[in-house]
CSV table of C-alpha atoms in Angstrom, one decimal:
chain,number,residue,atom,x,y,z
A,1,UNK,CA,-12.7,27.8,-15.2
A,2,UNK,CA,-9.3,29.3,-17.3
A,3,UNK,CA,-9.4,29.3,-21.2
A,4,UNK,CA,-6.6,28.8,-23.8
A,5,UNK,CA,-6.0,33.1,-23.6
A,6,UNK,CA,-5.3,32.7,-19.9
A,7,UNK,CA,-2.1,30.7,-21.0
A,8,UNK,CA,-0.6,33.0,-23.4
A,9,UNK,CA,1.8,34.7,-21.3
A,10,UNK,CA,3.5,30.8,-20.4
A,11,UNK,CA,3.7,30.4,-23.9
A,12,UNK,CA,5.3,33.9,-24.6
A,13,UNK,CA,7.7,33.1,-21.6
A,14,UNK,CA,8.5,28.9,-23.3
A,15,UNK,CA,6.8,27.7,-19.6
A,16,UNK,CA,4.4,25.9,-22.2
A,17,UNK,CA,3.9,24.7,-25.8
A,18,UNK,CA,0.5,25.0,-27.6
A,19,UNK,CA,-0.8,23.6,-30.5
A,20,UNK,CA,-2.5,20.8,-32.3
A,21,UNK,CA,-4.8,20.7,-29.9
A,22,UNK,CA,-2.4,20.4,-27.3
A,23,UNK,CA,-0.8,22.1,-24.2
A,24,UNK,CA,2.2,20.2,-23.1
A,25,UNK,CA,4.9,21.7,-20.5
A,26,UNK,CA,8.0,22.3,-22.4
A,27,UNK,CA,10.3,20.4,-20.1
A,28,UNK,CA,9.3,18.0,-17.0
A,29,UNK,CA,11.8,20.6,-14.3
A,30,UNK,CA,8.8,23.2,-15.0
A,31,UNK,CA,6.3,20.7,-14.5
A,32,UNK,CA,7.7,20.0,-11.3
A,33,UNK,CA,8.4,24.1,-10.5
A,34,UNK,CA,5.0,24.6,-11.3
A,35,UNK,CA,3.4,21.9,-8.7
A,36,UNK,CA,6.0,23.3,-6.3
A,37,UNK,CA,5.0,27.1,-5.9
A,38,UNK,CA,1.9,26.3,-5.5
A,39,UNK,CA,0.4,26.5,-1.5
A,40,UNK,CA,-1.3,23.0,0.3
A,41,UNK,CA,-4.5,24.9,-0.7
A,42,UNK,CA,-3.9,25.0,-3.9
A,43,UNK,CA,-2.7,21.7,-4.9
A,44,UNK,CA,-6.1,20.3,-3.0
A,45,UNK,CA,-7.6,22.6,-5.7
A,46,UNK,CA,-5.5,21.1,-8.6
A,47,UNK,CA,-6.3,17.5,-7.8
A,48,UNK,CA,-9.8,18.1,-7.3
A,49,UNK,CA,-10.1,19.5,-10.8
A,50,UNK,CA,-7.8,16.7,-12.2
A,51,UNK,CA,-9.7,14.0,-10.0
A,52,UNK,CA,-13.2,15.6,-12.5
A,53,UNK,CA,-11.6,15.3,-15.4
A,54,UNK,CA,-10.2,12.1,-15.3
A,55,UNK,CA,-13.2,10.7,-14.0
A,56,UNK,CA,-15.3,12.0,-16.6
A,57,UNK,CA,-12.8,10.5,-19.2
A,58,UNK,CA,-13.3,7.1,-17.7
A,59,UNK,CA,-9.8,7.0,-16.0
A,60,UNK,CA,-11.4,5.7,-12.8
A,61,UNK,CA,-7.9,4.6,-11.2
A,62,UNK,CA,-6.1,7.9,-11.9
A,63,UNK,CA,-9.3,9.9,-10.8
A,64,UNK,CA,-9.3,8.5,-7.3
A,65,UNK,CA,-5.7,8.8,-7.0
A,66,UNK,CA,-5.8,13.0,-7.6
A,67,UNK,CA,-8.9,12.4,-5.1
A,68,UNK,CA,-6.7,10.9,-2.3
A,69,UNK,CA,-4.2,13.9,-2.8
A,70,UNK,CA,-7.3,17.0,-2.5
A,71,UNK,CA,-8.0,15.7,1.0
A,72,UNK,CA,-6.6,17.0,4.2
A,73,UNK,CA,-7.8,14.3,7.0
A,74,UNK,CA,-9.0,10.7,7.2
A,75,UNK,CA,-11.9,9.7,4.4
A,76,UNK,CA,-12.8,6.3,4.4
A,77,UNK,CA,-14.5,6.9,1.5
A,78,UNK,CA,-11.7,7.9,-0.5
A,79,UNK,CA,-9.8,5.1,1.0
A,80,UNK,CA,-12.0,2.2,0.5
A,81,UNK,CA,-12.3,3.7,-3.6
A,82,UNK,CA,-8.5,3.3,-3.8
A,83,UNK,CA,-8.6,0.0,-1.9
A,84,UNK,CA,-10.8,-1.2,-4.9
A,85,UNK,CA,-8.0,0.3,-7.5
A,86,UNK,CA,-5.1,-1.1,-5.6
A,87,UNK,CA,-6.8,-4.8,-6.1
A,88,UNK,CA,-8.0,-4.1,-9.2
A,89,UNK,CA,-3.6,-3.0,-10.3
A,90,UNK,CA,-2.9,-6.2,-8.6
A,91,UNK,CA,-5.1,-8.4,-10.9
A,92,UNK,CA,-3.6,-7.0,-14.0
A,93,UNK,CA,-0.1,-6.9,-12.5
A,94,UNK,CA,0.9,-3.4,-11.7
A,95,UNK,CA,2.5,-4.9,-8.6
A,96,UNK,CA,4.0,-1.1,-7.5
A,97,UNK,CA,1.0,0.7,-8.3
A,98,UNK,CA,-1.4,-1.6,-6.1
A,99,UNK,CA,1.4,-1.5,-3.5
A,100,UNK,CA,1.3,2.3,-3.5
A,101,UNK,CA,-2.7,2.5,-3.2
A,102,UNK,CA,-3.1,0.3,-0.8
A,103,UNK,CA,-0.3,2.1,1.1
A,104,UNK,CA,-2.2,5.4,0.3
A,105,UNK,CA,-5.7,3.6,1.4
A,106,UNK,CA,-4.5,2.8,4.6
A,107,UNK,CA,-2.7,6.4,5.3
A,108,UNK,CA,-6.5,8.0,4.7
A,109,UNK,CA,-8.3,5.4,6.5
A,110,UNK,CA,-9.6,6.4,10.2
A,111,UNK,CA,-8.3,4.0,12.9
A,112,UNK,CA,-10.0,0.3,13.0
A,113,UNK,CA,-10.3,-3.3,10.9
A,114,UNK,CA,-10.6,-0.8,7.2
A,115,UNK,CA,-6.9,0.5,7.9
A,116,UNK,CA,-6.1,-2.7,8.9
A,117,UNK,CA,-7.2,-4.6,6.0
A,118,UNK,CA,-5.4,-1.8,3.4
A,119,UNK,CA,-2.2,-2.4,5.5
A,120,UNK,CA,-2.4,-6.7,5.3
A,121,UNK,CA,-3.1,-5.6,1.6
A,122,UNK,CA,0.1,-3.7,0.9
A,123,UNK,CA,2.3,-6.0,2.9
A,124,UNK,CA,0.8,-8.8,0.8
A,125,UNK,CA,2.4,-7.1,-2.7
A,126,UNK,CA,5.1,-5.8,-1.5
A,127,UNK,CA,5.5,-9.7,-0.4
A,128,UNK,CA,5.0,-11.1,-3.5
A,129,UNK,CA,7.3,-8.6,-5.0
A,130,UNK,CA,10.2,-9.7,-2.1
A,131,UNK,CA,10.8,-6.2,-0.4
A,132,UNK,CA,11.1,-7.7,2.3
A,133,UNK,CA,12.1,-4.6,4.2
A,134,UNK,CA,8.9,-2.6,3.2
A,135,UNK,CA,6.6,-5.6,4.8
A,136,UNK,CA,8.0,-5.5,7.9
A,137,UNK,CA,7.8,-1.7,8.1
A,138,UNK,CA,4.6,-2.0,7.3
A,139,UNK,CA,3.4,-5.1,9.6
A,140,UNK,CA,5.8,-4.2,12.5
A,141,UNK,CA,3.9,-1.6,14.1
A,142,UNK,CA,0.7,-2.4,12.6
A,143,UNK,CA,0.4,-5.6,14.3
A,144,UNK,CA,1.1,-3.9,17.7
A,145,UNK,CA,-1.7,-1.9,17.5
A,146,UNK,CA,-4.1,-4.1,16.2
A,147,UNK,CA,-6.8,-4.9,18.7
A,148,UNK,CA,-8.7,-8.2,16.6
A,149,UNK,CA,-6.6,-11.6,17.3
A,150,UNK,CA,-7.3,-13.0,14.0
A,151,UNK,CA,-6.6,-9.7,12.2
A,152,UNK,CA,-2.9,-9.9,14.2
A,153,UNK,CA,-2.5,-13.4,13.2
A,154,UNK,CA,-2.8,-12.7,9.1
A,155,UNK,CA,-0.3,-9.9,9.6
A,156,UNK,CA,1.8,-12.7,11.4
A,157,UNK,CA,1.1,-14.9,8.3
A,158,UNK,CA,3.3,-12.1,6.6
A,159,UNK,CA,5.5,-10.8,8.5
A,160,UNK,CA,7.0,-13.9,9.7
A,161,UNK,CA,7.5,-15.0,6.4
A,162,UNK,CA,9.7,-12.0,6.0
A,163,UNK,CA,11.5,-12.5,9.1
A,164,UNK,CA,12.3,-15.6,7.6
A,165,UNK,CA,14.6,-13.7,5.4
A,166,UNK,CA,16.1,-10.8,7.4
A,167,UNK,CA,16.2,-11.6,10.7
A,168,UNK,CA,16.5,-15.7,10.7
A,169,UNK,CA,13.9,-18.6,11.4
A,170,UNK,CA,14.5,-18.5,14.9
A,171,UNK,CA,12.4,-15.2,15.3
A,172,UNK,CA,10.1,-16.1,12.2
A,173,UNK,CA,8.9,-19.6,14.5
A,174,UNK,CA,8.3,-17.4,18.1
A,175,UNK,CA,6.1,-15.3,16.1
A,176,UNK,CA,3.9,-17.9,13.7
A,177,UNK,CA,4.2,-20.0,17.2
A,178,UNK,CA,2.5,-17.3,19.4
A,179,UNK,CA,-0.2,-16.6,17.1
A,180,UNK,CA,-1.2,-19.5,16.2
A,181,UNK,CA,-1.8,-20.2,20.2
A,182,UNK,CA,-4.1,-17.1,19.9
A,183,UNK,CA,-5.7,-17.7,17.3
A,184,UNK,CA,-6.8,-21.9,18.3
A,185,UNK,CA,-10.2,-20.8,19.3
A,186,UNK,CA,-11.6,-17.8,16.9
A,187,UNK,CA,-9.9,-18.9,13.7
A,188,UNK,CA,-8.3,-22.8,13.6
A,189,UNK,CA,-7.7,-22.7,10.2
A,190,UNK,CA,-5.5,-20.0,10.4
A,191,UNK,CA,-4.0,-21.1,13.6
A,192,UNK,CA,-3.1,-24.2,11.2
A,193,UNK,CA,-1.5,-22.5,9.0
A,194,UNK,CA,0.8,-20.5,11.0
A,195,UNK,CA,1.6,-23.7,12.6
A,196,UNK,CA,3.0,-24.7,9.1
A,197,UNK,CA,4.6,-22.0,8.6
A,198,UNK,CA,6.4,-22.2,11.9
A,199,UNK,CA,6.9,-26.3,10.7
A,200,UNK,CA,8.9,-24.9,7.6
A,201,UNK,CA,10.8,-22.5,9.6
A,202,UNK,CA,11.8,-25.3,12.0
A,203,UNK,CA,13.3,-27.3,9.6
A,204,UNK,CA,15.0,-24.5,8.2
A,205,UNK,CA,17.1,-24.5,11.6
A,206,UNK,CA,17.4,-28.3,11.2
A,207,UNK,CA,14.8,-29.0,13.9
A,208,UNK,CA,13.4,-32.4,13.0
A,209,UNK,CA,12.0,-32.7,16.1
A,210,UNK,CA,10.3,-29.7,16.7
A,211,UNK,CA,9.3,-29.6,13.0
A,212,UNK,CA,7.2,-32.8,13.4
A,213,UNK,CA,5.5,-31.2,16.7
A,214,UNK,CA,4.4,-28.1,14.7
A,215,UNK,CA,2.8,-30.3,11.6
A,216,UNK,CA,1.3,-32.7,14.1
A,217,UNK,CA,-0.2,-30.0,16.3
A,218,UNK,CA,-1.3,-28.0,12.8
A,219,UNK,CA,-3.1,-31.3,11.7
């Protein structure tokens, strides 16, 4: 609702610089000033404007992105819209952007399988990327509170695979192990995988035996 006059007094003052059809901030610090005086109201306010604007200039990925940051509680709306971005990043590479929406997604998501799914998504770049670390923040508690057995045993998929790396096989085959056992009756083909998984982490620890137990039970 401002014009170009409403400006004037940042550009008498150098907060701003105007001109060739232009308004740019004349250094990124004032940028940052600017965002920071501003109360929790008012930035909603902000990114609700820039989530319009962006939208109606067909940046779709940005616009949903200011439209995560104007709301205050849960929206699964919102969250399932930046879901969609977050695969969409992924397709085309932006591995730390899809990362970050998915991480965003499941922040705004209400309790259930939706938060669930954005969180198996995030841990699943941040995978591929090898931040380890980040995957099991993300998967640790998130596979605590999951209720669905199946859902538990993808996010064992992951996370064991990372456990792998920082914390040693031995805890990476208790975990694939024990899911796969709950998983046997609502999902064998995942329960088969795991049970690879935890045949690849055997013979990491040199356990020929066991290692041919876990592939024969997964086949």
């Amino acid at each position: 609702g401002g014009s170009l006059d409403d400006l004037e007094a940042a550009e008498t003052h150098q907060v701003v610089i105007m001109g060739q059809g232009r308004v740019e901030w004349r250094h990124p610090l004032l940028r940052c000033a600017a965002h920071q005086v501003l109360d929790a109201g008012e930035r909603r306010d902000l990114h609700q404007a820039l989530a319009r604007v962006t939208a109606a200039a067909g940046q779709d990925d940005r616009a949903v992105w200011h439209l995560s940051q104007s709301v205050a509680g849960p929206d699964a709306e919102v969250a399932e819209r930046l879901a969609g971005a977050a695969a969409v990043a992924y397709r085309r590479g932006a591995v730390v952007a899809a990362a970050e929406a998915y991480e965003q997604a499941a922040r705004l998501a209400p309790a259930g399988a939706g938060r669930d799914r954005y969180v198996l998504g995030a841990a699943d770049v941040r995978w591929a990327t090898g931040n380890f670390e980040r995957v099991s923040a993300l998967l640790r508690p998130a596979i605590e509170r999951a209720d669905d057995p199946v859902t538990r045993g993808r996010m064992a998929v992951i996370l064991g695979q990372a456990d792998t790396w920082l914390s040693g096989a031995p805890v990476a085959i208790e975990l694939f192990e024990k899911h796969a056992r709950a998983t046997l009756d609502a999902a064998p083909e995942l329960s088969a995988v795991l049970m690879l998984h935890a045949t690849m982490a055997r013979l990491m620890t040199l356990d020929m035996e066991g290692g041919l137990d876990a592939a024969g039970r997964a086949a």
